[in-house]
């Protein structure tokens, strides 16, 4: 049969083999249970201000550790979550964890911002505004320290609707970031039409910044655009510490990547020492 999956590369790409499909179905069925059991949780990756080299915020990144199957890739289970119609539920769970963690950090005297990834598919109706408002009220986290990173902006079907939702969120006091800027999923069109306070330059360009003049030109022009438009520019996925000076030179304000820190558990985050304070302590002894 011509229409069978085996002859249709698109169907294979989407569903994989039959066992993959069964695995995904059981994954979808377990999402709620996994949240309740604490198998799904957040880790937090520091965002570093390049001028001061201090941590000014963290990004909450969701993890699923299944006792039987081990770690499940976030990109994969988020996709399954969408298919199962559980995206709102997962987002509420992540927001709650992240804002509670943020509140704890503030209580300990570390007044940094908390970024949470929001799937663009949630920008189709106003319910997401109520969701964010409820979590902020329940956790008492100060809205001005919450940044919502919009991922996969290409999937926003109606820019007018999304724009009014983002404006509504900003009126609560939260900041809006455009994630993965510069790659297919995040276009200049979306950047132009939607209200953003921050752009995160995709790792693709950051990885190649030292060896490729084109990557350097792209990062430099995005940084210039950010200055002009008064938008915070964050470099994502910096691995090589030798490239830090280069990012400073082109005018990125913040950087996030393994060069500074991998994502941390909440308890490791509470212990996190700034590069600057490390150095200060080293200078004292
Ligand atoms: P993202 O929001 O662009 O997050 C950055 C990803 O890059 C994270 O992968 C992070 O661990 C990784 N990363 C950070 N620094 C480096 C580096 O120096 N080198 C390399 N190789 N990687 C680095 P992760 O945690 O696997 O998340 C992947 C994507 O899944 C995220 O990309 C985001 O789009 C999505 N995601 C994660 N958590 C959530 C969530 O709670 N909700 C939603 N909707 N999406 C989420
Ligand atoms: Mg992100
Ligand atoms: Mg990103
Ligand atoms: Mg990404």
Short mmCIF file of C-alpha atoms and ligand atoms in Angstrom, two decimals:
data_model
loop_
_atom_site.label_atom_id
_atom_site.label_comp_id
_atom_site.label_asym_id
_atom_site.label_seq_id
_atom_site.Cartn_x
_atom_site.Cartn_y
_atom_site.Cartn_z
CA UNK A 1 0.00 0.00 0.00
CA UNK A 2 1.35 3.42 -1.00
CA UNK A 3 -0.30 5.15 1.94
CA UNK A 4 1.11 2.84 4.61
CA UNK A 5 3.47 4.40 7.13
CA UNK A 6 6.45 2.49 5.78
CA UNK A 7 6.11 4.31 2.46
CA UNK A 8 5.37 7.67 3.92
CA UNK A 9 8.45 9.42 5.36
CA UNK A 10 6.32 12.12 6.97
CA UNK A 11 4.25 9.60 8.89
CA UNK A 12 7.44 7.88 10.07
CA UNK A 13 8.93 11.16 11.23
CA UNK A 14 5.79 11.97 13.17
CA UNK A 15 4.97 8.68 14.76
CA UNK A 16 8.13 6.61 14.64
CA UNK A 17 7.66 2.89 14.99
CA UNK A 18 4.67 1.19 16.53
CA UNK A 19 6.53 0.63 19.79
CA UNK A 20 7.42 4.34 19.92
CA UNK A 21 3.75 5.10 19.47
CA UNK A 22 2.74 2.78 22.31
CA UNK A 23 5.45 4.28 24.48
CA UNK A 24 4.16 7.79 23.71
CA UNK A 25 0.59 6.81 24.50
CA UNK A 26 1.62 5.42 27.88
CA UNK A 27 3.75 8.52 28.44
CA UNK A 28 0.73 10.75 27.82
CA UNK A 29 -1.36 8.66 30.18
CA UNK A 30 1.22 9.06 32.96
CA UNK A 31 1.77 12.86 32.86
CA UNK A 32 -0.61 13.81 35.67
CA UNK A 33 0.53 10.95 37.87
CA UNK A 34 4.18 11.90 37.30
CA UNK A 35 3.53 15.47 38.40
CA UNK A 36 1.80 14.26 41.56
CA UNK A 37 4.64 11.82 42.28
CA UNK A 38 7.29 14.52 41.84
CA UNK A 39 8.89 12.68 38.91
CA UNK A 40 8.38 15.93 37.00
CA UNK A 41 10.25 18.85 38.53
CA UNK A 42 12.26 21.95 37.65
CA UNK A 43 15.97 22.66 37.50
CA UNK A 44 17.27 26.22 37.31
CA UNK A 45 19.99 27.59 35.04
CA UNK A 46 21.69 30.86 36.07
CA UNK A 47 21.52 33.91 33.80
CA UNK A 48 24.64 36.02 34.21
CA UNK A 49 24.96 39.77 33.77
CA UNK A 50 28.09 40.28 31.67
CA UNK A 51 29.05 43.65 33.16
CA UNK A 52 29.05 42.44 36.77
CA UNK A 53 29.49 38.66 36.17
CA UNK A 54 26.78 38.08 38.75
CA UNK A 55 23.68 35.93 38.56
CA UNK A 56 20.70 38.19 37.84
CA UNK A 57 18.16 35.49 37.15
CA UNK A 58 17.51 31.83 36.46
CA UNK A 59 15.51 29.92 33.88
CA UNK A 60 13.30 27.09 35.10
CA UNK A 61 13.72 24.02 32.90
CA UNK A 62 11.38 21.08 33.35
CA UNK A 63 12.67 17.53 33.90
CA UNK A 64 10.97 14.15 34.01
CA UNK A 65 12.75 11.33 35.73
CA UNK A 66 10.69 8.20 35.35
CA UNK A 67 11.80 5.52 37.85
CA UNK A 68 11.44 2.77 35.22
CA UNK A 69 12.54 4.57 32.06
CA UNK A 70 15.04 7.14 33.33
CA UNK A 71 15.20 10.72 32.07
CA UNK A 72 12.77 11.64 29.32
CA UNK A 73 13.79 14.53 27.05
CA UNK A 74 11.78 17.70 27.85
CA UNK A 75 11.24 18.52 24.19
CA UNK A 76 9.75 15.06 23.70
CA UNK A 77 7.42 14.97 26.68
CA UNK A 78 6.31 18.57 26.15
CA UNK A 79 5.21 17.54 22.68
CA UNK A 80 3.34 14.57 24.17
CA UNK A 81 1.83 16.90 26.75
CA UNK A 82 0.45 19.09 23.97
CA UNK A 83 -1.00 16.02 22.26
CA UNK A 84 -2.63 14.89 25.48
CA UNK A 85 -4.14 18.36 26.01
CA UNK A 86 -2.21 18.73 29.29
CA UNK A 87 -0.08 21.76 28.38
CA UNK A 88 -2.00 24.17 30.58
CA UNK A 89 -1.71 21.78 33.47
CA UNK A 90 2.05 21.30 33.02
CA UNK A 91 2.54 25.06 32.69
CA UNK A 92 0.65 25.71 35.92
CA UNK A 93 2.79 23.09 37.66
CA UNK A 94 6.06 24.56 36.36
CA UNK A 95 4.97 28.14 37.15
CA UNK A 96 4.02 27.11 40.68
CA UNK A 97 7.36 25.37 41.29
CA UNK A 98 9.33 28.23 39.74
CA UNK A 99 7.52 31.04 41.56
CA UNK A 100 7.79 29.20 44.89
CA UNK A 101 11.51 28.73 44.26
CA UNK A 102 11.80 32.42 43.32
CA UNK A 103 9.97 33.41 46.49
CA UNK A 104 12.34 31.26 48.56
CA UNK A 105 15.38 32.88 46.90
CA UNK A 106 14.00 36.34 47.60
CA UNK A 107 13.30 35.36 51.19
CA UNK A 108 16.96 34.30 51.48
CA UNK A 109 17.98 37.76 50.25
CA UNK A 110 18.78 36.80 46.66
CA UNK A 111 16.48 39.07 44.66
CA UNK A 112 16.84 37.61 41.18
CA UNK A 113 14.38 37.11 38.34
CA UNK A 114 12.71 33.83 37.41
CA UNK A 115 12.12 32.85 33.78
CA UNK A 116 9.52 30.27 32.80
CA UNK A 117 9.03 28.82 29.31
CA UNK A 118 5.56 29.23 27.88
CA UNK A 119 4.54 27.30 24.80
CA UNK A 120 3.26 29.58 22.03
CA UNK A 121 0.20 27.35 21.69
CA UNK A 122 -1.08 28.81 24.97
CA UNK A 123 -1.23 32.29 23.42
CA UNK A 124 -4.43 31.45 21.56
CA UNK A 125 -6.75 32.48 24.37
CA UNK A 126 -6.89 34.60 27.49
CA UNK A 127 -6.95 31.67 29.95
CA UNK A 128 -3.17 31.86 30.28
CA UNK A 129 -3.52 35.33 31.84
CA UNK A 130 -5.73 33.99 34.63
CA UNK A 131 -3.36 31.09 35.12
CA UNK A 132 -0.34 33.38 35.59
CA UNK A 133 -2.29 35.74 37.83
CA UNK A 134 -3.50 32.87 40.06
CA UNK A 135 -0.02 31.41 40.49
CA UNK A 136 1.44 34.83 41.36
CA UNK A 137 -1.27 35.33 43.97
CA UNK A 138 -0.88 31.85 45.44
CA UNK A 139 2.92 32.03 45.69
CA UNK A 140 3.09 35.77 46.51
CA UNK A 141 5.97 36.08 44.06
CA UNK A 142 6.54 39.69 42.93
CA UNK A 143 5.36 39.86 39.26
CA UNK A 144 8.16 42.20 38.19
CA UNK A 145 10.66 39.38 38.79
CA UNK A 146 8.82 36.92 36.56
CA UNK A 147 9.80 36.62 32.88
CA UNK A 148 7.79 34.45 30.51
CA UNK A 149 9.90 33.01 27.67
CA UNK A 150 7.75 32.39 24.63
CA UNK A 151 9.01 29.34 22.78
CA UNK A 152 8.15 28.36 19.20
CA UNK A 153 6.72 31.74 18.23
CA UNK A 154 6.24 30.41 14.68
CA UNK A 155 3.31 28.45 16.03
CA UNK A 156 1.38 31.58 17.01
CA UNK A 157 -1.59 31.44 14.67
CA UNK A 158 -2.98 34.92 15.29
CA UNK A 159 -0.56 37.73 16.09
CA UNK A 160 -3.40 40.10 17.08
CA UNK A 161 -4.74 37.72 19.71
CA UNK A 162 -1.25 36.84 20.97
CA UNK A 163 -0.31 40.50 21.14
CA UNK A 164 -3.28 41.43 23.34
CA UNK A 165 -2.59 38.43 25.61
CA UNK A 166 1.05 39.49 25.99
CA UNK A 167 -0.01 43.09 26.69
CA UNK A 168 -2.41 41.81 29.34
CA UNK A 169 0.41 39.79 30.93
CA UNK A 170 2.67 42.84 30.91
CA UNK A 171 -0.04 44.88 32.62
CA UNK A 172 0.20 42.40 35.54
CA UNK A 173 3.86 43.40 35.69
CA UNK A 174 5.60 40.35 34.19
CA UNK A 175 8.26 40.61 31.49
CA UNK A 176 8.06 38.80 28.13
CA UNK A 177 11.03 37.20 26.37
CA UNK A 178 11.31 35.77 22.88
CA UNK A 179 13.17 32.47 23.03
CA UNK A 180 15.49 30.99 20.38
CA UNK A 181 15.66 34.21 18.39
CA UNK A 182 17.14 33.92 14.91
CA UNK A 183 16.23 30.34 14.07
CA UNK A 184 13.23 29.10 12.09
CA UNK A 185 10.89 29.06 15.04
CA UNK A 186 11.44 32.72 15.94
CA UNK A 187 11.20 35.31 13.16
CA UNK A 188 11.75 39.05 12.88
CA UNK A 189 8.08 39.28 11.98
CA UNK A 190 7.00 37.89 15.35
CA UNK A 191 9.56 40.10 17.07
CA UNK A 192 8.21 43.14 15.25
CA UNK A 193 4.53 42.46 15.87
CA UNK A 194 4.58 41.25 19.47
CA UNK A 195 5.59 43.13 22.61
CA UNK A 196 8.87 41.74 23.99
CA UNK A 197 11.12 42.96 26.79
CA UNK A 198 13.91 40.48 26.11
CA UNK A 199 15.32 38.40 23.28
CA UNK A 200 17.37 35.26 23.68
CA UNK A 201 19.73 34.65 20.79
CA UNK A 202 19.68 31.02 19.79
CA UNK A 203 22.60 28.80 20.72
CA UNK A 204 23.31 28.11 17.02
CA UNK A 205 24.95 31.53 16.61
CA UNK A 206 26.54 31.64 20.06
CA UNK A 207 28.27 28.29 19.53
CA UNK A 208 29.97 29.55 16.37
CA UNK A 209 30.76 33.09 17.47
CA UNK A 210 34.54 32.68 17.68
CA UNK A 211 35.17 30.75 14.47
CA UNK A 212 32.51 32.17 12.15
CA UNK A 213 32.44 35.90 11.23
CA UNK A 214 28.86 35.49 9.99
CA UNK A 215 27.69 34.24 13.39
CA UNK A 216 29.55 37.12 15.03
CA UNK A 217 27.86 39.64 12.70
CA UNK A 218 24.43 38.19 13.45
CA UNK A 219 24.94 38.29 17.24
CA UNK A 220 26.38 41.79 17.02
CA UNK A 221 23.46 43.11 14.96
CA UNK A 222 20.86 41.54 17.27
CA UNK A 223 22.64 43.16 20.23
CA UNK A 224 22.58 46.53 18.45
CA UNK A 225 18.89 46.11 17.67
CA UNK A 226 18.25 45.33 21.35
CA UNK A 227 20.00 48.51 22.46
CA UNK A 228 18.04 50.56 19.94
CA UNK A 229 14.70 49.01 20.94
CA UNK A 230 15.58 48.99 24.68
CA UNK A 231 15.26 45.25 24.92
CA UNK A 232 17.46 42.99 27.03
CA UNK A 233 19.63 40.72 24.88
CA UNK A 234 20.61 37.33 26.26
CA UNK A 235 23.07 34.92 24.64
CA UNK A 236 21.98 31.30 25.03
CA UNK A 237 24.12 28.20 25.28
CA UNK A 238 27.61 29.63 25.73
CA UNK A 239 29.92 26.70 26.40
CA UNK A 240 33.39 28.11 25.88
CA UNK A 241 34.60 30.52 28.62
CA UNK A 242 37.03 32.01 26.08
CA UNK A 243 34.05 33.47 24.19
CA UNK A 244 32.79 35.52 27.17
CA UNK A 245 34.87 38.57 26.21
CA UNK A 246 33.61 38.36 22.63
CA UNK A 247 29.98 38.49 23.79
CA UNK A 248 30.79 41.46 25.99
CA UNK A 249 32.50 43.14 23.06
CA UNK A 250 29.47 42.82 20.75
CA UNK A 251 27.23 44.17 23.49
CA UNK A 252 25.14 41.26 24.81
CA UNK A 253 23.88 42.09 28.30
CA UNK A 254 23.33 38.63 29.68
CA UNK A 255 24.55 35.13 29.02
CA UNK A 256 23.32 31.70 29.94
CA UNK A 257 25.28 28.56 29.25
CA UNK A 258 27.50 25.76 30.51
CA UNK A 259 30.45 28.23 30.52
CA UNK A 260 28.91 29.67 33.68
CA UNK A 261 26.62 26.96 34.96
CA UNK A 262 24.57 23.96 33.98
CA UNK A 263 20.96 23.86 35.18
CA UNK A 264 20.96 23.31 38.97
CA UNK A 265 18.64 21.61 41.43
CA UNK A 266 16.93 24.04 43.79
CA UNK A 267 19.25 23.10 46.65
CA UNK A 268 22.35 23.61 44.50
CA UNK A 269 20.94 26.91 43.31
CA UNK A 270 20.55 28.06 46.91
CA UNK A 271 24.28 27.33 47.34
CA UNK A 272 25.31 29.03 44.09
CA UNK A 273 28.22 31.45 44.46
CA UNK A 274 28.79 34.21 41.95
CA UNK A 275 31.95 34.29 39.96
CA UNK A 276 32.47 37.78 41.43
CA UNK A 277 31.94 36.77 45.04
CA UNK A 278 34.23 33.75 44.52
CA UNK A 279 36.87 36.11 43.25
CA UNK A 280 36.22 38.57 46.04
CA UNK A 281 36.66 35.79 48.60
CA UNK A 282 39.82 34.60 46.81
CA UNK A 283 41.21 38.14 46.93
CA UNK A 284 40.50 38.40 50.64
CA UNK A 285 42.54 35.34 51.58
P1 LIG B 1 15.20 26.66 25.85
O1 LIG B 1 14.12 27.35 26.57
O2 LIG B 1 15.84 27.36 24.71
O3 LIG B 1 16.25 26.26 26.97
C1 LIG B 1 17.62 26.17 26.76
C2 LIG B 1 18.07 24.75 26.56
O4 LIG B 1 19.46 24.74 26.28
C3 LIG B 1 17.91 23.86 27.79
O5 LIG B 1 17.68 22.54 27.33
C4 LIG B 1 19.28 23.96 28.46
O6 LIG B 1 19.58 22.88 29.31
C5 LIG B 1 20.17 23.97 27.24
N1 LIG B 1 21.47 24.64 27.48
C6 LIG B 1 21.74 25.70 28.28
N2 LIG B 1 23.03 26.06 28.20
C7 LIG B 1 23.61 25.21 27.32
C8 LIG B 1 24.96 25.07 26.80
O7 LIG B 1 25.90 25.81 27.14
N3 LIG B 1 25.16 24.08 25.89
C9 LIG B 1 24.16 23.24 25.49
N4 LIG B 1 24.47 22.28 24.62
N5 LIG B 1 22.89 23.35 25.95
C10 LIG B 1 22.61 24.33 26.85
P2 LIG B 1 16.52 21.62 27.92
O8 LIG B 1 16.42 21.82 29.40
O9 LIG B 1 16.73 20.26 27.38
O10 LIG B 1 15.21 22.24 27.30
C11 LIG B 1 14.98 22.18 25.93
C12 LIG B 1 13.79 23.02 25.56
O11 LIG B 1 12.60 22.48 26.13
C13 LIG B 1 13.85 24.45 26.07
O12 LIG B 1 14.67 25.24 25.26
C14 LIG B 1 12.38 24.84 25.99
O13 LIG B 1 12.02 25.20 24.69
C15 LIG B 1 11.70 23.53 26.35
N6 LIG B 1 11.30 23.58 27.76
C16 LIG B 1 12.02 23.28 28.87
N7 LIG B 1 11.28 23.44 29.98
C17 LIG B 1 10.05 23.85 29.57
C18 LIG B 1 8.82 24.18 30.24
O14 LIG B 1 8.70 24.16 31.47
N8 LIG B 1 7.76 24.52 29.43
C19 LIG B 1 7.86 24.59 28.07
N9 LIG B 1 6.79 24.95 27.37
N10 LIG B 1 8.99 24.30 27.43
C20 LIG B 1 10.08 23.94 28.16
MG1 LIG B 2 13.83 29.16 27.33
MG1 LIG B 3 16.20 29.03 23.98
MG1 LIG B 4 16.00 26.03 22.58
#
